[in-house]
XYZ file of C-alpha atoms in Angstrom:
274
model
C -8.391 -6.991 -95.837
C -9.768 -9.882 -93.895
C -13.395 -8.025 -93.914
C -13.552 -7.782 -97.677
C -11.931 -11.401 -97.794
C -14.755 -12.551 -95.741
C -17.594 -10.375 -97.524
C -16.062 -11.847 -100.775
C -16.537 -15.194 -99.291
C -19.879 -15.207 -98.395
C -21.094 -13.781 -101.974
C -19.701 -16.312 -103.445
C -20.800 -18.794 -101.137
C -24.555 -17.431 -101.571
C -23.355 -17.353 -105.702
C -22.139 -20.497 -105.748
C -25.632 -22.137 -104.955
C -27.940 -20.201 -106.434
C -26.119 -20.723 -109.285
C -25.398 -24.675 -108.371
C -29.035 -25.349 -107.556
C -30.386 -24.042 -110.769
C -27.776 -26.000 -112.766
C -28.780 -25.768 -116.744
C -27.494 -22.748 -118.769
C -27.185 -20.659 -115.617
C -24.641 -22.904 -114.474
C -22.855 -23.104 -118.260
C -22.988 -19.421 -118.298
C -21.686 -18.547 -115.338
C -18.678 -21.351 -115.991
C -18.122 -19.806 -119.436
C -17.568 -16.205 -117.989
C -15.085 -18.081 -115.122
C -13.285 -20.051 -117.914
C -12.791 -17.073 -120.426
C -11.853 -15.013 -117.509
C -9.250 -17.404 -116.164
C -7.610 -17.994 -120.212
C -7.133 -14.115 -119.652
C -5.828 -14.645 -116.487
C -3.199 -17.331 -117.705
C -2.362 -15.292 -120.979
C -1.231 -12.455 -118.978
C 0.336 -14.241 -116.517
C 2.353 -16.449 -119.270
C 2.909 -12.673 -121.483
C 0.841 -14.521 -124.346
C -1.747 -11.541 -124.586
C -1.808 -8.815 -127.230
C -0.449 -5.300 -126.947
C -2.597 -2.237 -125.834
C -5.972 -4.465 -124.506
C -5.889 -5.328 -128.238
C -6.626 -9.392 -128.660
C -3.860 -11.298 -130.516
C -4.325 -14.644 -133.038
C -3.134 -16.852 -129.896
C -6.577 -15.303 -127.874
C -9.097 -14.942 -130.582
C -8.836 -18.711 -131.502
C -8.497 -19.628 -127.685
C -11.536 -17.520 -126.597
C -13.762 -18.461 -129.633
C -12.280 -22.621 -129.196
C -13.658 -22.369 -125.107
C -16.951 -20.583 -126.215
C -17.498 -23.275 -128.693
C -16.670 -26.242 -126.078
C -19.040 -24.901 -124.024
C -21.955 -24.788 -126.303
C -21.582 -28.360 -127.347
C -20.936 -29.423 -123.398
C -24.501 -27.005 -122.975
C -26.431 -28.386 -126.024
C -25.008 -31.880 -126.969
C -25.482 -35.136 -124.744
C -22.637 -36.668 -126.037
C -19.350 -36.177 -124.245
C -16.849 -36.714 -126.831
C -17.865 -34.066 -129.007
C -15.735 -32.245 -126.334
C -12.565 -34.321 -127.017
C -12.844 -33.682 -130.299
C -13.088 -30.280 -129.781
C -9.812 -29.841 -127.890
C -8.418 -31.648 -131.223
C -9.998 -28.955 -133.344
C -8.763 -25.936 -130.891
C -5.194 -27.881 -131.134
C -5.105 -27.839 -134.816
C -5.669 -24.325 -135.154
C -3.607 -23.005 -133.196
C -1.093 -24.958 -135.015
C -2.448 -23.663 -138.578
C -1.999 -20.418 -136.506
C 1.619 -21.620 -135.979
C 2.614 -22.692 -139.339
C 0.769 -19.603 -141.549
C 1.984 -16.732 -139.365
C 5.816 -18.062 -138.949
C 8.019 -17.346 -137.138
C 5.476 -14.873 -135.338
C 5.100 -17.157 -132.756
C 7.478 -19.719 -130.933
C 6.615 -23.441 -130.182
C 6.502 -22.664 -126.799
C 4.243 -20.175 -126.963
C 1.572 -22.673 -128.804
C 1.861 -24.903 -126.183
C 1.529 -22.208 -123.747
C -1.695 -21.436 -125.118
C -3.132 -24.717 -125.391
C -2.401 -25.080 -121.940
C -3.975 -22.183 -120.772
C -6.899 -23.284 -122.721
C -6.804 -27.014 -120.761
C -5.848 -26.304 -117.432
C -8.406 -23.805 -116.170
C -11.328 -23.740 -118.652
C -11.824 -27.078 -120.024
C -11.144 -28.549 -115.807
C -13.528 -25.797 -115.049
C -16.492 -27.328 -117.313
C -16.044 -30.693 -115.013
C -18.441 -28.948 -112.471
C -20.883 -28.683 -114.883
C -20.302 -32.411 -116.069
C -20.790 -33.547 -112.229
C -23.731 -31.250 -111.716
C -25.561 -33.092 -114.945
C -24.593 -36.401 -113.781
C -27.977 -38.882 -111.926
C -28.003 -37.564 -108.389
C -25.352 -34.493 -109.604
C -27.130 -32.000 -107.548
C -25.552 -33.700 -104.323
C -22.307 -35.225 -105.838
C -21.329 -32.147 -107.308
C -20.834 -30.305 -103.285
C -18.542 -32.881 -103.298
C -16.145 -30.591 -105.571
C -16.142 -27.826 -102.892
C -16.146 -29.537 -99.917
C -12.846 -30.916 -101.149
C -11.483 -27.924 -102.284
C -13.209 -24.876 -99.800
C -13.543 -26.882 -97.184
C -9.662 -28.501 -96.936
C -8.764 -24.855 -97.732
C -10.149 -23.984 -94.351
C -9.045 -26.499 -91.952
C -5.712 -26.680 -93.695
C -5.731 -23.615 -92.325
C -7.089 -23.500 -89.316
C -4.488 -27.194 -87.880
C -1.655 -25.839 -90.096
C -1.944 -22.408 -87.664
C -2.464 -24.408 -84.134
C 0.087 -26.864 -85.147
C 1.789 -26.528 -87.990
C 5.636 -27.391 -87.371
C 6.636 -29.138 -90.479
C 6.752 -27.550 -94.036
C 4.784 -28.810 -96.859
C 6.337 -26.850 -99.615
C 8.947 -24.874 -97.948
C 9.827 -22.864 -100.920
C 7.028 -22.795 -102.847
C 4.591 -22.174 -99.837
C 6.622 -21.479 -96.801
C 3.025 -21.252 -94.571
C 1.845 -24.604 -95.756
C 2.533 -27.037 -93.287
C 2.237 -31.585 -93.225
C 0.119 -30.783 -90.223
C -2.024 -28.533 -92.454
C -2.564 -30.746 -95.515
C -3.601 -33.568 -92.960
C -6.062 -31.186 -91.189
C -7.674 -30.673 -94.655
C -7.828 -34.265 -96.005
C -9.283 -34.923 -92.366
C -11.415 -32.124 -92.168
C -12.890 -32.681 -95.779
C -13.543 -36.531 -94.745
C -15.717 -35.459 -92.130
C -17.468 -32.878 -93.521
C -17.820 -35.245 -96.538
C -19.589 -37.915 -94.165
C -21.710 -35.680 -92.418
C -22.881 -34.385 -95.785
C -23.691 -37.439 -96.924
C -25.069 -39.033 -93.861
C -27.365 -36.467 -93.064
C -28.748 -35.450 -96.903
C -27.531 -37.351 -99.385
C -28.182 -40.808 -97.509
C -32.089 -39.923 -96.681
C -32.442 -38.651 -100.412
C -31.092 -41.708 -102.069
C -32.609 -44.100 -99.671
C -31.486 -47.098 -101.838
C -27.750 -47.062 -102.245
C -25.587 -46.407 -98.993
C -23.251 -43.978 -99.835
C -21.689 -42.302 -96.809
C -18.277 -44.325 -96.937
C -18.423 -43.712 -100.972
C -18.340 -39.699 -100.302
C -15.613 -39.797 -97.422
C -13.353 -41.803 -100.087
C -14.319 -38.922 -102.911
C -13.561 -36.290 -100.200
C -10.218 -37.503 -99.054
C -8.764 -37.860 -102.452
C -10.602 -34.748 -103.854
C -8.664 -32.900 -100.854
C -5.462 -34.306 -101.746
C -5.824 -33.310 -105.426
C -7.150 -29.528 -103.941
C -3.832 -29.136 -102.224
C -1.518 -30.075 -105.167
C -3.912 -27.853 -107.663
C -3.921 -25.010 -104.959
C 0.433 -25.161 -105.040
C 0.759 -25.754 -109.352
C -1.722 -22.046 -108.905
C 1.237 -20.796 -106.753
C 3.937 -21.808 -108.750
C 3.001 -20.349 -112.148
C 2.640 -17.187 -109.740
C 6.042 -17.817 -108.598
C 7.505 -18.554 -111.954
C 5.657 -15.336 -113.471
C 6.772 -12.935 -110.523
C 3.015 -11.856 -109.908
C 1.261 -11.679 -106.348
C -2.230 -12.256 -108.054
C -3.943 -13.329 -111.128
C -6.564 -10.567 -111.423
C -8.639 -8.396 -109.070
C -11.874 -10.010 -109.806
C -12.574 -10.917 -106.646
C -12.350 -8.255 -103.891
C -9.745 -9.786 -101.220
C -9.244 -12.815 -103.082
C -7.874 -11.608 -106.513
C -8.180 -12.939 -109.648
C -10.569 -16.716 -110.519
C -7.270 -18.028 -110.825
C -6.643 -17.025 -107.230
C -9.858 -18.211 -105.837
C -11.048 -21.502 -108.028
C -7.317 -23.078 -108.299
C -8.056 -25.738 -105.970
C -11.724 -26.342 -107.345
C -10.257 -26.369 -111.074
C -8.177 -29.686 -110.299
C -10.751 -30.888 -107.885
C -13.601 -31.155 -110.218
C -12.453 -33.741 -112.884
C -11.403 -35.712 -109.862
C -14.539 -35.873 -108.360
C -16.446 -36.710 -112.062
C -14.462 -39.540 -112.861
C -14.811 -40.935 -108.805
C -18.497 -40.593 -108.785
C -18.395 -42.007 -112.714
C -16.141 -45.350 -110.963
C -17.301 -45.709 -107.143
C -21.286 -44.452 -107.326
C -22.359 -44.793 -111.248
C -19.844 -47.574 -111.980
């Protein structure tokens, strides 16, 4: 397990920036095949999805709503057509609701619209931060905060772990841990931006901006990595999918990145763009 883990890594390490660096509709592609695959994910997880492999109402107008907000994130410059869009994807699935009824339960619309919020719409942020000025080097920012605490959360919470975190929800995850991560994200977020983003953007200092955007990315990491964990919990499954060899499912491996990325936008929007 740990070999295919670590294989599985490195792909999508080497993935990640090819596809990063090349940014444009490679980038939206690739984030529309992770979003639809992660609705999927949530669907099943939450029992929303049809019977027999066959697509219900609920994932037709979610699948075609995502595919849509991703086009106009891909082909239109401005941002609130993508607001609006979550309005539109809202109102049919209540005209959904209200012409099939009682097919479907309240809960179960806003089941689906969060399925459709939480991982695909957070998702598109990376995209957002990769199109921002300077968004090729803001935009590591997302994964050092989310990979990188991942690891040396690890790593401390294993040498010196003592106190639990989340003691039912996670019963590995220690204090010790989470302050490894937020630590080791800081630093690795400061040596990233010392030693390349600094040279490249010779006229704004910036080092102290992307330790501050690391810190609170990692922070935001750890909570999305334990909400990931608690649908799990709440859904009696071990794993989203089986994507991902070792790893399992996107929701498995991106649910620290998912609520890191908006995070990161809307920092970089305020401390370096502001």
């Amino acid at each position: 397990m740990f070999w295919t883990r670590l294989m599985s890594s490195i792909i999508l390490v080497v993935l990640a920036l090819l596809t990063i660096l090349t940014g444009g509709y490679l980038l939206a592609t690739v984030l529309l095949f992770l979003a639809l695959t992660a609705f999927y994910e949530l669907m099943k997880a939450c029992k929303l999805s049809g019977e027999k492999g066959k697509p219900n109402g609920l994932e037709i107008i979610g699948s075609v709503g995502i595919v849509v907000y991703y086009l106009l994130m891909t082909f239109s410059g401005e941002r609130i057509y993508l607001f609006l869009m979550l309005i539109v994807i809202l109102v049919a699935f209540m005209f959904l609701y209200v012409f099939s009824f009682p097919k479907y339960h309240a809960e179960q619309i806003m089941c689906v619209f969060f399925c459709v919020a939480y991982a695909p719409v957070m998702l598109s942020f990376i995209y957002l931060v990769r199109d921002l000025p300077y968004g090729i080097y803001t935009v590591w920012m997302i994964f050092i905060s989310s990979w990188i605490c991942d690891t040396c959360a690890y790593v401390v919470g294993m040498l010196i772990g003592k106190h639990k975190l989340a003691p039912v929800l996670s019963p590995k995850k220690s204090i010790e841990g989470a302050i490894g991560g937020i630590a080791g994200s800081a630093l690795v977020g400061a040596l990233y931006a010392y030693f390349i983003v600094e040279p490249a953007i010779s006229e704004q200092k910036i080092t102290w901006i992307f330790v501050l955007i690391s810190a609170v990315g990692a922070v935001i990491s750890q909570v999305g990595d334990l909400a990931a964990s608690a649908i799990k919990r709440n859904h009696e499954i071990k794993d989203y999918g089986k994507l991902i060899p070792g790893h399992g499912g996107v929701m498995d491996r991106f649910d620290s990145v998912i609520f890191t990325a908006p995070m990161i936008y809307f920092l970089a929007l305020l401390l370096i763009h502001g």
